[in-house]
PDB file of C-alpha atoms and ligand atoms in Angstrom:
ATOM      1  CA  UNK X 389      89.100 110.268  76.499  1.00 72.00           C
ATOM      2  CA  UNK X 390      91.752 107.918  76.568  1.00 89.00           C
ATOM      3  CA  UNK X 391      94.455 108.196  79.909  1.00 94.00           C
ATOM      4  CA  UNK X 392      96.877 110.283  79.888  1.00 94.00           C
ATOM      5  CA  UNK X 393      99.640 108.965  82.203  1.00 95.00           C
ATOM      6  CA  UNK X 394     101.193 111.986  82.723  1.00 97.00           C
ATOM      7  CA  UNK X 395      98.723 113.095  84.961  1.00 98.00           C
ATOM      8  CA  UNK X 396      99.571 113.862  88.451  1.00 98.00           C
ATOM      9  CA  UNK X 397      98.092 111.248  90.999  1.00 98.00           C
ATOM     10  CA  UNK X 398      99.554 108.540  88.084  1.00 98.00           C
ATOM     11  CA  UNK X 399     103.221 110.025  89.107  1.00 98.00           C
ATOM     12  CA  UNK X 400     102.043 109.725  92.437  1.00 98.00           C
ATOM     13  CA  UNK X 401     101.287 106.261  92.252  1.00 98.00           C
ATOM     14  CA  UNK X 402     104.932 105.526  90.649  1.00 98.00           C
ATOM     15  CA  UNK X 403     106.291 107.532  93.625  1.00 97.00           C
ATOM     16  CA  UNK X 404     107.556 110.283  91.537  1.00 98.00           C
ATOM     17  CA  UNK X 405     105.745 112.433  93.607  1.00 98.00           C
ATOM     18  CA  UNK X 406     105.134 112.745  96.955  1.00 98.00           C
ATOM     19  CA  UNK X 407     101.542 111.959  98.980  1.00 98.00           C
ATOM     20  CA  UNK X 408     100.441 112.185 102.257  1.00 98.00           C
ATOM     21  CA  UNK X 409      99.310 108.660 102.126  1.00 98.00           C
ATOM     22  CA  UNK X 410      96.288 107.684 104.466  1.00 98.00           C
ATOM     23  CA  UNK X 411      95.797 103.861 103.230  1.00 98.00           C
ATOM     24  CA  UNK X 412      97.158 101.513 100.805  1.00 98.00           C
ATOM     25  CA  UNK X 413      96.190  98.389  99.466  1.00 97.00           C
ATOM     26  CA  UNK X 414      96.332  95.916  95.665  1.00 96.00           C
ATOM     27  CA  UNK X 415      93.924  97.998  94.595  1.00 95.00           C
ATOM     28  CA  UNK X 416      93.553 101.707  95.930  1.00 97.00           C
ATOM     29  CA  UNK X 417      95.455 104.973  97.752  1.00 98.00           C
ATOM     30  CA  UNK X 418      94.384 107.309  99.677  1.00 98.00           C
ATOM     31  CA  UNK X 419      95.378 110.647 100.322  1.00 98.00           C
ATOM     32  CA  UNK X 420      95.367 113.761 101.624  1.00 98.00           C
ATOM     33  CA  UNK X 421      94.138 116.533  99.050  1.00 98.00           C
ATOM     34  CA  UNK X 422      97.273 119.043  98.882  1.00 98.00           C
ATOM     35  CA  UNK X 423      93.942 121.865  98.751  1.00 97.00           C
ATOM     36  CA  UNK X 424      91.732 120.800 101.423  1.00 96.00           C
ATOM     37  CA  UNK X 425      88.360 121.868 100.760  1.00 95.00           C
ATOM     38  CA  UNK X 426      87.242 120.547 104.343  1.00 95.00           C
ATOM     39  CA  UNK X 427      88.605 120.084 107.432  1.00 96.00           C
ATOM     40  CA  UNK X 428      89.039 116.660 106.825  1.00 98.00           C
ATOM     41  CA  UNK X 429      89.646 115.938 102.783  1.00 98.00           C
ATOM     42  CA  UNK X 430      91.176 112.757 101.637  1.00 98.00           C
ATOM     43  CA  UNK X 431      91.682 111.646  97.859  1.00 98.00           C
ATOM     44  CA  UNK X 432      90.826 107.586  97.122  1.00 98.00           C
ATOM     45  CA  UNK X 433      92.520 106.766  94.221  1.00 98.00           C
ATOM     46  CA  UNK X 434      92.234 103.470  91.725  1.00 98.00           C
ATOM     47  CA  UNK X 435      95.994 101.744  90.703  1.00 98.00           C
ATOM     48  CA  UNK X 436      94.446 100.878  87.870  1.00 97.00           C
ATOM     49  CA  UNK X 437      94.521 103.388  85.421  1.00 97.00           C
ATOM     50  CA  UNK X 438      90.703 104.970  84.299  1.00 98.00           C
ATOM     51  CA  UNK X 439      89.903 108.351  83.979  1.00 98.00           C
ATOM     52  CA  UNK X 440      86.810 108.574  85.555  1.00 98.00           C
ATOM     53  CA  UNK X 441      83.590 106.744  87.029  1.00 98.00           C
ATOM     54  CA  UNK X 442      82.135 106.498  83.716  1.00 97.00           C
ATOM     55  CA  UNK X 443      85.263 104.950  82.171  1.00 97.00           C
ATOM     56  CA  UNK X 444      85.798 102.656  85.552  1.00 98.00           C
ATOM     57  CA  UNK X 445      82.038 101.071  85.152  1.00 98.00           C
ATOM     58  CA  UNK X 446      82.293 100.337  81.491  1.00 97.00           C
ATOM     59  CA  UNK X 447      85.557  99.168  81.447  1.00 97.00           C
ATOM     60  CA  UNK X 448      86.452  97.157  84.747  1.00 97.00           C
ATOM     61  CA  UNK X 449      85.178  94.483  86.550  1.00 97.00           C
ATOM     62  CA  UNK X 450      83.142  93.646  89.462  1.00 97.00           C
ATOM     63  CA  UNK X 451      85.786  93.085  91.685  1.00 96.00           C
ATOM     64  CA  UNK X 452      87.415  96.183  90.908  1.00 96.00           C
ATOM     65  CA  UNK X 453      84.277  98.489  91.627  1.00 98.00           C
ATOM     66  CA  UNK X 454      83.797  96.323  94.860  1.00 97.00           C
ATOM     67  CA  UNK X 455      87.126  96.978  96.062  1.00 97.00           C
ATOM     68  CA  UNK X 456      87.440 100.315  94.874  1.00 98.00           C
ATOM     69  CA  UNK X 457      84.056 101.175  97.462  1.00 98.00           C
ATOM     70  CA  UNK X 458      84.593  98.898 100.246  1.00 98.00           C
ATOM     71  CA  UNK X 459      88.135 100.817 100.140  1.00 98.00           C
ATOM     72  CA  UNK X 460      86.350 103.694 100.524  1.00 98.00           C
ATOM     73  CA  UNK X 461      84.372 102.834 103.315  1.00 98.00           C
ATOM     74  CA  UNK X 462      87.420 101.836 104.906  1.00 98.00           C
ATOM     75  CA  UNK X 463      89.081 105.400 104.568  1.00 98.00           C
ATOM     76  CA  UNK X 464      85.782 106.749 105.795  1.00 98.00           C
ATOM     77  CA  UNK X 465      85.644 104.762 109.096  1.00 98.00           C
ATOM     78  CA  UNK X 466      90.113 105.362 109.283  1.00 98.00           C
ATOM     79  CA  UNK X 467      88.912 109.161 109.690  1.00 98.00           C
ATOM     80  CA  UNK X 468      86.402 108.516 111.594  1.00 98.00           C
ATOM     81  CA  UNK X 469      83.729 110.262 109.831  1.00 98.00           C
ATOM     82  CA  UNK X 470      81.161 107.908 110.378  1.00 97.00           C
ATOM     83  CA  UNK X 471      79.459 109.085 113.057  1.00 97.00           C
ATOM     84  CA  UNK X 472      78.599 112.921 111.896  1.00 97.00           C
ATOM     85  CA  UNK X 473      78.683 112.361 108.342  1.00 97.00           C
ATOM     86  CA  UNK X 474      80.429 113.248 105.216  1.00 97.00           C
ATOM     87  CA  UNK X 475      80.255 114.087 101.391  1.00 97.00           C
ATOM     88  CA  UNK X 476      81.690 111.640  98.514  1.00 98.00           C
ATOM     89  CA  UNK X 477      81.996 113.468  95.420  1.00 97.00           C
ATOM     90  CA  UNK X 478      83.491 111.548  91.945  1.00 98.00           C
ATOM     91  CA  UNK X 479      83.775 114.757  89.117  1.00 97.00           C
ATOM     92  CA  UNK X 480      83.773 113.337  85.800  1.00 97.00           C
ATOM     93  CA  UNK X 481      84.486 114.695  83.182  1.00 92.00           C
ATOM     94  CA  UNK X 482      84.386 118.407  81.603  1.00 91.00           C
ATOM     95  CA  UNK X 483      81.430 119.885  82.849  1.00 95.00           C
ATOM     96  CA  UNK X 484      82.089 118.849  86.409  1.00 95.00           C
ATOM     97  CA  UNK X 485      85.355 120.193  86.310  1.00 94.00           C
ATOM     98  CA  UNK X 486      87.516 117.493  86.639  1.00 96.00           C
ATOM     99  CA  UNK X 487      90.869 118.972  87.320  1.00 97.00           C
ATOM    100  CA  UNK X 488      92.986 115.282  87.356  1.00 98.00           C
ATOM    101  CA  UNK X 489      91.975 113.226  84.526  1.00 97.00           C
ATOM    102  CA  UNK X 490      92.568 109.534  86.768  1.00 98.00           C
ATOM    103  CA  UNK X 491      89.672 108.197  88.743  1.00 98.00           C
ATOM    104  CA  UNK X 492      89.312 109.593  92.742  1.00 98.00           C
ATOM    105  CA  UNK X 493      86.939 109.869  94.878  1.00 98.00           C
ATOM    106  CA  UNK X 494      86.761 112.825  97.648  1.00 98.00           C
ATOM    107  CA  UNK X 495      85.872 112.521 100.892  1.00 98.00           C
ATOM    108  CA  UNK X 496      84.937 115.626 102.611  1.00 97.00           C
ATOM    109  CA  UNK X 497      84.055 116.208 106.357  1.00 97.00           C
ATOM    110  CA  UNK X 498      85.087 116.669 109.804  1.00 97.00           C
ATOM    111  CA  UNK X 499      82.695 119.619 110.029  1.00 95.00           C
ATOM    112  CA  UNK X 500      79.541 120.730 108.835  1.00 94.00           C
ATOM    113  CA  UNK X 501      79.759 120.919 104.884  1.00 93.00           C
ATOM    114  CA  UNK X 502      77.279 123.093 103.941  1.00 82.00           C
ATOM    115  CA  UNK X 503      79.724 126.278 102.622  1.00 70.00           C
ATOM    116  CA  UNK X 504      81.578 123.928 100.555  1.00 61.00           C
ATOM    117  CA  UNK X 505      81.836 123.087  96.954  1.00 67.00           C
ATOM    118  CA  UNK X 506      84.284 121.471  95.050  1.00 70.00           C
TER     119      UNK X 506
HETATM  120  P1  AMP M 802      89.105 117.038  90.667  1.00 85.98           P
HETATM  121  O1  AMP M 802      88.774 118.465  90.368  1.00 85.98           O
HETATM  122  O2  AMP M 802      87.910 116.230  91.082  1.00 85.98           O
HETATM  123  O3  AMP M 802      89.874 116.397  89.543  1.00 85.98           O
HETATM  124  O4  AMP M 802      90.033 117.058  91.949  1.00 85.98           O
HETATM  125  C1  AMP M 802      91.415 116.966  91.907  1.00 85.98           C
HETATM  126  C2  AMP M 802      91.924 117.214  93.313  1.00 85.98           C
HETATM  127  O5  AMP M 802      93.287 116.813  93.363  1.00 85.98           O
HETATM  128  C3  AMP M 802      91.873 118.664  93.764  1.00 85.98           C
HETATM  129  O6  AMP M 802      91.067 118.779  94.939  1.00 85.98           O
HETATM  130  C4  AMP M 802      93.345 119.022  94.049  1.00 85.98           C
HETATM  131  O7  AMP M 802      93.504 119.858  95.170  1.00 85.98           O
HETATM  132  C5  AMP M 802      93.952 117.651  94.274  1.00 85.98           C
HETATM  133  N1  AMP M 802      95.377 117.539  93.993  1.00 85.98           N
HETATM  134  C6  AMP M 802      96.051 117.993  92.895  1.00 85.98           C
HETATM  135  N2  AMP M 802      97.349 117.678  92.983  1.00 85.98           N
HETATM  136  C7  AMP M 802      97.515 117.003  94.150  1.00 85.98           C
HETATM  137  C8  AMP M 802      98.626 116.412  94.818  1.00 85.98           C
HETATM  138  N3  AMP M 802      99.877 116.452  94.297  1.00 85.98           N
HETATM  139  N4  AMP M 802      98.418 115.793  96.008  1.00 85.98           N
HETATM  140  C9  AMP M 802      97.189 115.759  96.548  1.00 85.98           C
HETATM  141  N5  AMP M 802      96.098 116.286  95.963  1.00 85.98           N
HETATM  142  C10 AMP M 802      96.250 116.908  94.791  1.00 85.98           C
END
């Protein structure tokens, strides 16, 4: 699937949309998901533009991947959810039902997460 920058977290990222933004950095934001599955549900996003994991880890490089996690991490520990836990989740593609065709990762938690799917 080639990008498609019409898609809604790539308007977010040229500010033609609004977020309510958790982190930024060269590489990533982070968000709050406008549906929050969770108590606590934040959206990591890549700047660079890949639809999903399986396009980021054929087509980028190692820094990007590193940054792209250790950003994660980062988000985790700003929410604190490293003490009791939390869910990543990376849909790709059309049998996970992947509703935004540009590369995110959710973070999920603040309470127990057993009830929830995404
Ligand atoms: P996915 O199904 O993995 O593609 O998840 C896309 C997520 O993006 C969903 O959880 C939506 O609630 C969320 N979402 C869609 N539009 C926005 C937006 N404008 N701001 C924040 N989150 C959004």
């Amino acid at each position: 699937m080639s990008y498609d920058a019409t898609n809604v977290f790539a308007k977010i990222l040229r500010g033609e949309i609004p977020c309510k933004k958790i982190y930024e950095n060269n590489d990533v934001l982070a968000f709050y998901d406008i549906n929050p599955k969770a108590k606590i549900h934040a959206l990591v996003i890549t700047k660079g533009m890949y639809t999903d994991f399986q396009d980021f880890m054929e087509h980028s490089s190692d820094k990007e991947i590193s940054d792209f996690f250790r950003s994660i991490l980062t988000v985790v520990n700003m929410l604190g959810l490293k003490e009791n836990g939390y869910r990543l989740v990376m849909n790709t593609g059309k049998n996970s039902g992947q509703e935004v065709p540009h590369l995110h990762a959710h973070i999920l938690g603040g309470e127990p997460l057993t009830t929830h799917t995404l």
